[in-house]
Amino acid sequence: MTEFKPLVFSGVQPTGNLHLGNYLGAIRKFVALQENNDCIYCVVDLHALTAQLVHEDMATQIRSITAAFLAAGIDPKKHIVFNQSQVPQHAELAWIFNCVARIGWMNRMTQFKDKAGKDREQASLGLYAYPSLMAADILVYRATHVPVGEDQKQHLELARDIAMKFNMDFAEKIRPTGLGIDIKVGDEPVHAYFPMVEPLIDGPAPRVMSLKDGTKKMSKSDPSDLSRINLMDDQDAISKKIRKAKTDPDALPSETEGLKGRPEADNLVGIFAALADKSKADVLSEFGGQQFSVFKPALIDLAVEVLAPINAEMRRLMEDPGHIDAVLRDGGERARTRAEKTMNEVRDIIGFVR
Ligand code: TYM
């Protein structure tokens, strides 16, 4: 048995302001992973069309996510940073995956149900096929590891199902090309062209919740700006939002067990832990028994300490769009070379003449 060469891939949509959930659930992990891995980070602009077709500020949004990647510490020279539309192979593989994925699989996607809302007939076909494009984003590089927040878990399971079905259906065509490798999926030996992607979701804040309601995800689309900390928020805004964050009247517990049934406390402790690169247990051993009147100021200091330099660097980078575009062009070129290699192999496996 052999294994696929480890490769990290992830993407962020250029829609709305990035918030602390995007940072802790995704971008902070991207930065940590680049130390020991080959990484590809993508601004998924094609995905941004699925919920809303026309965006007045598309280019600014793409640059702003790129600026966040760079400001957070991603190195675009050692790794690849680019926007999805520069690599048409994503859309091409997505079409093939549209023919691999089954309608029944897509019907189970909870994010489609949430985003389409009541009037499903009016949702775009793109929104429905969204997870198929997401699978193509990853598999067009045959990437193996995908750091994301918990809300993307179901999409990554679908990516595994698509990879598995492609491998199985084309098994007899993959073998003679010599392009596949023997892997184990559970106990099952499979001759695979596409790897089974591993989601990287763990950490103290896989799902950062709204500051106003600990049972709702922190989200770009929440009408209340007080529900989230945006990466572009200044010190005063961060401080105000944490001070006003919903809590309960009790002191913090000394053990993580004590956070059960206290969603707001759990969320704030998770945020602290993720910002400090600690576990929730470590945070509670420091703050257990303390009131929120003590914990919140410490959280404000920590959030400002971590986010202010990122915020300042994002603003600096945004003043030089030419530089950001050059980074994306360079990344796009390198991504295209890799993606085209995969697509040529896929074309050969399927039997397209070229
Ligand atoms: P997007 O743009 O909605 O979010 C970007 C990343 O932020 C994470 N995230 C959160 N993590 C913790 N708590 C939260 N409240 C929170 N809100 C968002 C998301 O899980 C995500 O990791 N479908 C993806 C983009 C995508 C992609 C891909 C990701 C397209 N192709 C291929 C990985 C691989 C999305 O809409 O993320």
Coordinates of C-alpha atoms and ligand atoms in Angstrom, one line a residue:
M1 CA 0.0 0.0 0.0
T2 CA 1.2 3.5 -0.8
E3 CA -0.1 6.9 0.1
F4 CA -0.9 10.1 -1.7
K5 CA 1.6 12.8 -1.2
P6 CA 0.2 15.1 1.5
L7 CA -1.1 18.4 0.1
V8 CA -3.2 20.9 1.9
F9 CA -6.0 22.8 0.0
S10 CA -8.6 25.2 1.3
G11 CA -10.8 28.0 0.0
V12 CA -12.6 31.1 1.3
Q13 CA -15.5 32.9 -0.5
P14 CA -15.1 36.5 -1.4
T15 CA -18.5 37.5 0.0
G16 CA -18.9 40.0 2.8
N17 CA -16.5 40.8 5.6
L18 CA -14.3 38.1 7.0
H19 CA -15.0 37.5 10.7
L20 CA -13.5 35.8 13.7
G21 CA -15.1 32.5 12.7
N22 CA -13.4 32.5 9.3
Y23 CA -10.1 33.4 11.0
L24 CA -10.2 30.8 13.8
G25 CA -12.0 28.1 11.9
A26 CA -9.9 28.4 8.8
I27 CA -7.2 31.1 8.1
R28 CA -5.3 30.6 11.4
K29 CA -5.1 26.9 10.6
F30 CA -3.9 27.7 7.1
V31 CA -1.0 29.6 8.6
A32 CA 0.0 26.9 11.0
L33 CA -0.1 24.2 8.4
Q34 CA 2.2 25.9 6.0
E35 CA 5.2 25.2 8.3
N36 CA 5.3 21.5 7.4
N37 CA 3.2 21.1 4.3
D38 CA 2.8 22.0 0.7
C39 CA -0.3 24.3 0.7
I40 CA -2.7 25.8 -1.8
Y41 CA -5.1 28.5 -0.6
C42 CA -7.8 29.8 -2.9
V43 CA -10.2 32.7 -3.0
V44 CA -13.2 30.9 -4.5
D45 CA -14.7 33.6 -6.6
L46 CA -16.7 31.1 -8.8
H47 CA -18.5 30.0 -5.6
A48 CA -19.4 33.6 -4.8
L49 CA -21.8 33.6 -7.8
T50 CA -23.9 30.8 -6.5
A51 CA -26.0 32.8 -4.0
Q52 CA -25.8 36.2 -5.7
L53 CA -24.9 36.7 -9.4
V54 CA -23.9 40.3 -9.6
H55 CA -21.4 41.8 -7.2
E56 CA -20.5 45.4 -7.5
D57 CA -17.3 45.0 -5.6
M58 CA -16.1 41.6 -6.7
A59 CA -12.6 42.6 -7.4
T60 CA -12.3 44.4 -4.0
Q61 CA -13.7 41.4 -2.2
I62 CA -11.2 39.1 -3.9
R63 CA -8.3 41.4 -3.0
S64 CA -9.5 41.7 0.6
I65 CA -9.6 38.0 1.2
T66 CA -6.1 37.7 -0.4
A67 CA -4.9 40.6 1.9
A68 CA -6.3 38.7 4.9
F69 CA -4.4 35.6 3.9
L70 CA -1.1 37.5 3.5
A71 CA -1.7 39.6 6.6
A72 CA -2.3 36.5 8.7
G73 CA 1.1 35.2 7.6
I74 CA 0.6 32.9 4.6
D75 CA 3.7 32.9 2.4
P76 CA 2.6 33.2 -1.2
K77 CA 6.1 32.4 -2.5
K78 CA 6.5 29.0 -0.7
H79 CA 2.9 28.1 -1.2
I80 CA 0.2 29.0 -3.7
V81 CA -2.4 31.8 -3.2
F82 CA -4.7 32.5 -6.1
N83 CA -8.3 33.1 -7.1
Q84 CA -10.4 30.2 -8.5
S85 CA -11.5 31.9 -11.8
Q86 CA -7.9 32.0 -12.9
V87 CA -7.8 28.2 -13.1
P88 CA -10.6 27.1 -15.4
Q89 CA -9.7 23.4 -14.7
H90 CA -11.7 23.7 -11.5
A91 CA -14.9 24.3 -13.5
E92 CA -14.0 21.6 -16.0
L93 CA -13.5 18.9 -13.3
A94 CA -16.7 20.2 -11.6
W95 CA -18.6 19.3 -14.7
I96 CA -17.2 15.8 -14.7
F97 CA -18.1 15.5 -11.0
N98 CA -21.6 16.7 -11.7
C99 CA -21.9 13.6 -13.8
V100 CA -20.4 11.5 -11.0
A101 CA -22.4 12.8 -8.1
R102 CA -26.0 11.6 -7.7
I103 CA -29.0 13.9 -7.2
G104 CA -29.9 12.0 -4.1
W105 CA -26.5 13.0 -2.6
M106 CA -27.0 16.7 -3.4
N107 CA -30.5 16.6 -1.9
R108 CA -29.0 15.8 1.5
M109 CA -26.8 18.9 1.6
T110 CA -28.0 21.0 4.6
Q111 CA -26.2 24.1 3.5
F112 CA -28.2 24.2 0.2
K113 CA -31.4 23.9 2.2
D114 CA -30.4 26.7 4.5
K115 CA -29.2 29.0 1.8
A116 CA -32.0 28.3 -0.7
G117 CA -34.6 29.0 2.0
K118 CA -38.2 28.5 1.3
D119 CA -38.2 29.4 -2.4
R120 CA -36.0 26.5 -3.6
E121 CA -37.3 26.8 -7.2
Q122 CA -35.6 30.2 -7.4
A123 CA -32.2 29.1 -6.1
S124 CA -29.5 29.0 -8.8
L125 CA -28.4 25.7 -10.3
G126 CA -24.9 26.7 -9.2
L127 CA -26.0 26.8 -5.6
Y128 CA -27.3 23.3 -5.9
A129 CA -24.0 22.1 -7.6
Y130 CA -21.8 24.1 -5.2
P131 CA -20.4 21.0 -3.4
S132 CA -19.4 19.4 -6.6
L133 CA -17.3 22.5 -7.5
M134 CA -15.9 22.4 -4.0
A135 CA -14.8 18.7 -4.5
A136 CA -13.2 19.7 -7.8
D137 CA -11.3 22.6 -6.1
I138 CA -9.6 20.1 -3.9
L139 CA -9.3 17.1 -6.2
V140 CA -8.0 19.0 -9.2
Y141 CA -4.7 19.1 -7.2
R142 CA -5.3 15.6 -5.7
A143 CA -5.1 17.4 -2.3
T144 CA -5.3 15.2 0.8
H145 CA -5.9 17.5 3.7
V146 CA -8.5 20.3 4.0
P147 CA -8.6 22.7 7.0
V148 CA -12.1 24.1 7.4
G149 CA -14.7 25.0 10.0
E150 CA -17.2 22.5 11.1
D151 CA -19.9 23.8 8.8
Q152 CA -18.0 22.4 5.8
K153 CA -17.8 18.9 7.1
Q154 CA -20.8 17.5 5.1
H155 CA -19.3 19.0 1.9
L156 CA -16.1 17.2 2.5
E157 CA -17.9 13.9 3.0
L158 CA -19.5 14.5 -0.3
A159 CA -16.0 15.1 -1.9
R160 CA -15.0 11.7 -0.5
D161 CA -18.1 10.1 -2.0
I162 CA -17.3 11.7 -5.4
A163 CA -13.7 10.6 -5.3
M164 CA -14.7 7.1 -4.2
K165 CA -17.3 6.7 -7.0
F166 CA -14.9 8.0 -9.6
N167 CA -12.2 5.6 -8.4
M168 CA -14.6 2.6 -8.5
D169 CA -16.4 3.4 -11.7
F170 CA -13.1 4.0 -13.6
A171 CA -11.1 1.4 -11.8
E172 CA -10.4 -0.7 -14.9
K173 CA -9.5 2.4 -16.9
I174 CA -7.2 3.8 -14.1
R175 CA -5.2 0.6 -13.7
P176 CA -3.6 0.4 -17.1
T177 CA -2.6 4.1 -17.1
G178 CA -0.4 3.5 -14.0
L179 CA -1.7 6.8 -12.6
G180 CA -3.5 5.3 -9.6
I181 CA -2.2 3.9 -6.3
D182 CA -3.5 1.2 -4.0
I183 CA -5.0 2.7 -0.8
K184 CA -7.2 1.3 1.9
V185 CA -10.6 2.9 2.6
G186 CA -11.6 1.4 5.9
D187 CA -10.6 -2.2 5.4
E188 CA -11.3 -2.1 1.7
P189 CA -8.3 -2.0 -0.7
V190 CA -9.1 0.5 -3.5
H191 CA -7.1 1.4 -6.6
A192 CA -7.5 5.1 -6.5
Y193 CA -6.7 8.0 -8.7
F194 CA -8.3 10.6 -6.3
P195 CA -7.4 10.6 -2.6
M196 CA -9.9 10.4 0.2
V197 CA -9.7 13.9 1.6
E198 CA -9.2 14.3 5.3
P199 CA -11.0 17.3 6.8
L200 CA -8.9 19.1 9.4
I201 CA -11.6 20.5 11.7
D202 CA -10.3 20.0 15.2
G203 CA -9.2 22.8 17.6
P204 CA -10.9 24.7 20.3
A205 CA -13.0 26.8 17.9
P206 CA -14.2 24.6 15.0
R207 CA -17.6 26.4 15.1
V208 CA -17.4 30.0 16.4
M209 CA -20.8 31.1 17.5
S210 CA -22.6 34.4 17.4
L211 CA -21.7 36.8 20.3
K212 CA -25.5 37.5 20.7
D213 CA -26.7 33.9 20.7
G214 CA -24.4 31.0 21.5
T215 CA -26.6 28.5 19.7
K216 CA -26.2 30.3 16.3
K217 CA -23.1 30.2 14.1
M218 CA -21.1 33.4 13.7
S219 CA -21.9 34.4 10.2
K220 CA -21.4 37.1 7.5
S221 CA -25.1 37.1 6.9
D222 CA -26.3 37.8 10.4
P223 CA -28.1 41.2 10.3
S224 CA -26.6 42.2 13.6
D225 CA -23.0 43.4 13.3
L226 CA -22.7 43.0 17.1
S227 CA -23.0 39.2 16.6
R228 CA -19.5 39.0 15.0
I229 CA -16.0 40.4 15.2
N230 CA -14.9 41.4 11.7
L231 CA -11.2 41.2 10.8
M232 CA -11.4 44.8 9.8
D233 CA -12.9 46.0 13.1
D234 CA -10.8 48.4 15.0
Q235 CA -9.9 48.2 18.7
D236 CA -13.0 50.1 19.9
A237 CA -15.3 47.9 17.9
I238 CA -13.7 44.7 19.2
S239 CA -13.9 45.9 22.7
K240 CA -17.5 47.0 22.5
K241 CA -18.6 43.8 20.9
I242 CA -17.0 41.6 23.5
R243 CA -18.3 43.8 26.3
K244 CA -21.8 43.5 24.9
A245 CA -21.5 39.7 24.2
K246 CA -24.2 37.7 25.8
T247 CA -23.2 35.7 28.9
D248 CA -24.9 34.0 31.8
P249 CA -24.7 35.2 35.4
D250 CA -22.4 32.3 36.7
A251 CA -18.6 32.3 37.2
L252 CA -16.5 30.3 34.7
P253 CA -16.2 26.6 35.6
S254 CA -12.8 25.1 36.4
E255 CA -13.3 22.1 34.0
T256 CA -14.6 21.9 30.4
E257 CA -17.5 19.6 31.7
G258 CA -18.9 22.7 33.4
L259 CA -19.3 24.4 30.0
K260 CA -22.1 22.0 29.0
G261 CA -25.4 23.8 28.6
R262 CA -23.7 27.2 28.7
P263 CA -23.3 27.9 25.0
E264 CA -22.2 31.5 25.4
A265 CA -19.6 30.7 28.0
D266 CA -18.4 27.8 25.9
N267 CA -18.0 30.0 22.9
L268 CA -16.1 32.8 24.6
V269 CA -13.7 30.2 26.2
G270 CA -13.2 28.5 22.9
I271 CA -12.4 31.9 21.2
F272 CA -9.9 32.7 24.0
A273 CA -8.3 29.3 23.6
A274 CA -8.0 29.5 19.8
L275 CA -6.6 33.0 20.0
A276 CA -4.0 31.9 22.6
D277 CA -3.2 28.6 20.9
K278 CA -4.3 26.8 24.1
S279 CA -6.9 24.2 24.9
K280 CA -10.2 25.2 26.6
A281 CA -9.0 23.2 29.7
D282 CA -5.9 25.4 29.9
V283 CA -8.0 28.5 29.7
L284 CA -10.3 27.3 32.5
S285 CA -7.4 26.3 34.7
E286 CA -6.5 30.0 34.5
F287 CA -9.9 31.6 34.7
G288 CA -12.1 28.9 36.5
G289 CA -14.1 30.5 39.3
Q290 CA -13.7 34.0 37.8
Q291 CA -16.6 36.2 36.7
F292 CA -17.1 37.4 33.1
S293 CA -16.2 40.9 34.4
V294 CA -12.7 39.6 34.8
F295 CA -12.7 37.2 31.8
K296 CA -14.0 39.7 29.2
P297 CA -11.3 42.3 29.6
A298 CA -8.7 39.6 29.3
L299 CA -10.4 38.4 26.1
I300 CA -10.6 41.9 24.7
D301 CA -6.8 42.4 25.3
L302 CA -6.0 39.1 23.7
A303 CA -8.3 39.7 20.7
V304 CA -6.9 43.1 20.1
E305 CA -3.3 41.8 20.5
V306 CA -3.9 39.1 17.8
L307 CA -6.2 41.0 15.5
A308 CA -4.8 44.5 15.4
P309 CA -1.6 43.7 13.5
I310 CA -3.6 41.6 11.0
N311 CA -6.0 44.5 10.6
A312 CA -3.2 47.0 10.1
E313 CA -1.4 44.8 7.6
M314 CA -4.7 44.2 5.6
R315 CA -5.2 47.9 5.4
R316 CA -1.6 48.5 4.2
L317 CA -1.9 45.7 1.6
M318 CA -5.3 47.0 0.3
E319 CA -3.6 50.3 -0.6
D320 CA -1.5 48.4 -3.2
P321 CA -4.0 46.4 -5.3
G322 CA -1.3 46.0 -8.0
H323 CA 0.8 44.0 -5.6
I324 CA -2.1 41.8 -4.6
D325 CA -3.1 41.2 -8.2
A326 CA 0.5 40.2 -9.0
V327 CA 0.5 37.6 -6.1
L328 CA -2.8 36.2 -7.5
R329 CA -1.5 36.0 -11.0
D330 CA 1.7 34.3 -10.0
G331 CA -0.2 31.8 -7.8
G332 CA -2.8 31.3 -10.6
E333 CA -0.1 30.4 -13.1
R334 CA 1.5 27.8 -10.8
A335 CA -1.9 26.4 -9.8
R336 CA -2.9 26.1 -13.5
T337 CA 0.2 24.1 -14.3
R338 CA -0.6 21.6 -11.6
A339 CA -4.4 21.5 -12.4
E340 CA -3.7 21.0 -16.1
K341 CA -1.6 17.9 -15.3
T342 CA -4.5 16.4 -13.4
M343 CA -6.9 17.2 -16.1
N344 CA -4.8 15.6 -18.8
E345 CA -4.7 12.5 -16.7
V346 CA -8.4 12.6 -16.1
R347 CA -9.1 13.1 -19.8
D348 CA -6.9 10.0 -20.5
I349 CA -8.7 7.9 -17.9
I350 CA -12.1 8.9 -19.3
G351 CA -10.9 8.3 -22.8
F352 CA -11.3 11.8 -24.3
V353 CA -9.2 12.3 -27.4
R354 CA -6.6 15.0 -27.0
Ligands
TYM1 P1 -16.7 30.2 3.6 O1 -16.2 31.3 2.7 O2 -18.1 30.3 4.0 O3 -15.9 30.2 5.0 C1 -14.5 30.1 5.0 C2 -14.0 29.3 6.1 O4 -14.4 29.8 7.3 C3 -15.0 28.7 8.1 N1 -16.1 29.3 8.9 C4 -16.2 29.1 10.2 N2 -15.4 28.4 11.1 C5 -15.7 28.4 12.4 N3 -16.8 29.1 12.9 C6 -17.6 29.8 12.1 N4 -18.6 30.5 12.6 C7 -17.3 29.9 10.7 N5 -17.8 30.5 9.6 C8 -17.1 30.1 8.5 C9 -15.6 27.8 7.0 O5 -15.9 26.5 7.5 C10 -14.5 27.8 6.0 O6 -13.5 26.9 6.3 N6 -17.5 26.2 0.9 C11 -16.4 27.0 1.5 C12 -15.4 27.5 0.6 C13 -14.7 26.5 -0.3 C14 -13.8 25.5 0.1 C15 -13.4 24.8 -1.1 C16 -13.3 25.1 1.3 C17 -14.9 26.3 -1.6 N7 -14.1 25.3 -2.1 C18 -12.6 23.7 -1.0 C19 -12.4 24.1 1.4 C20 -12.0 23.4 0.2 C21 -17.1 28.2 2.1 O7 -18.1 28.6 1.7 O8 -16.4 28.8 3.1

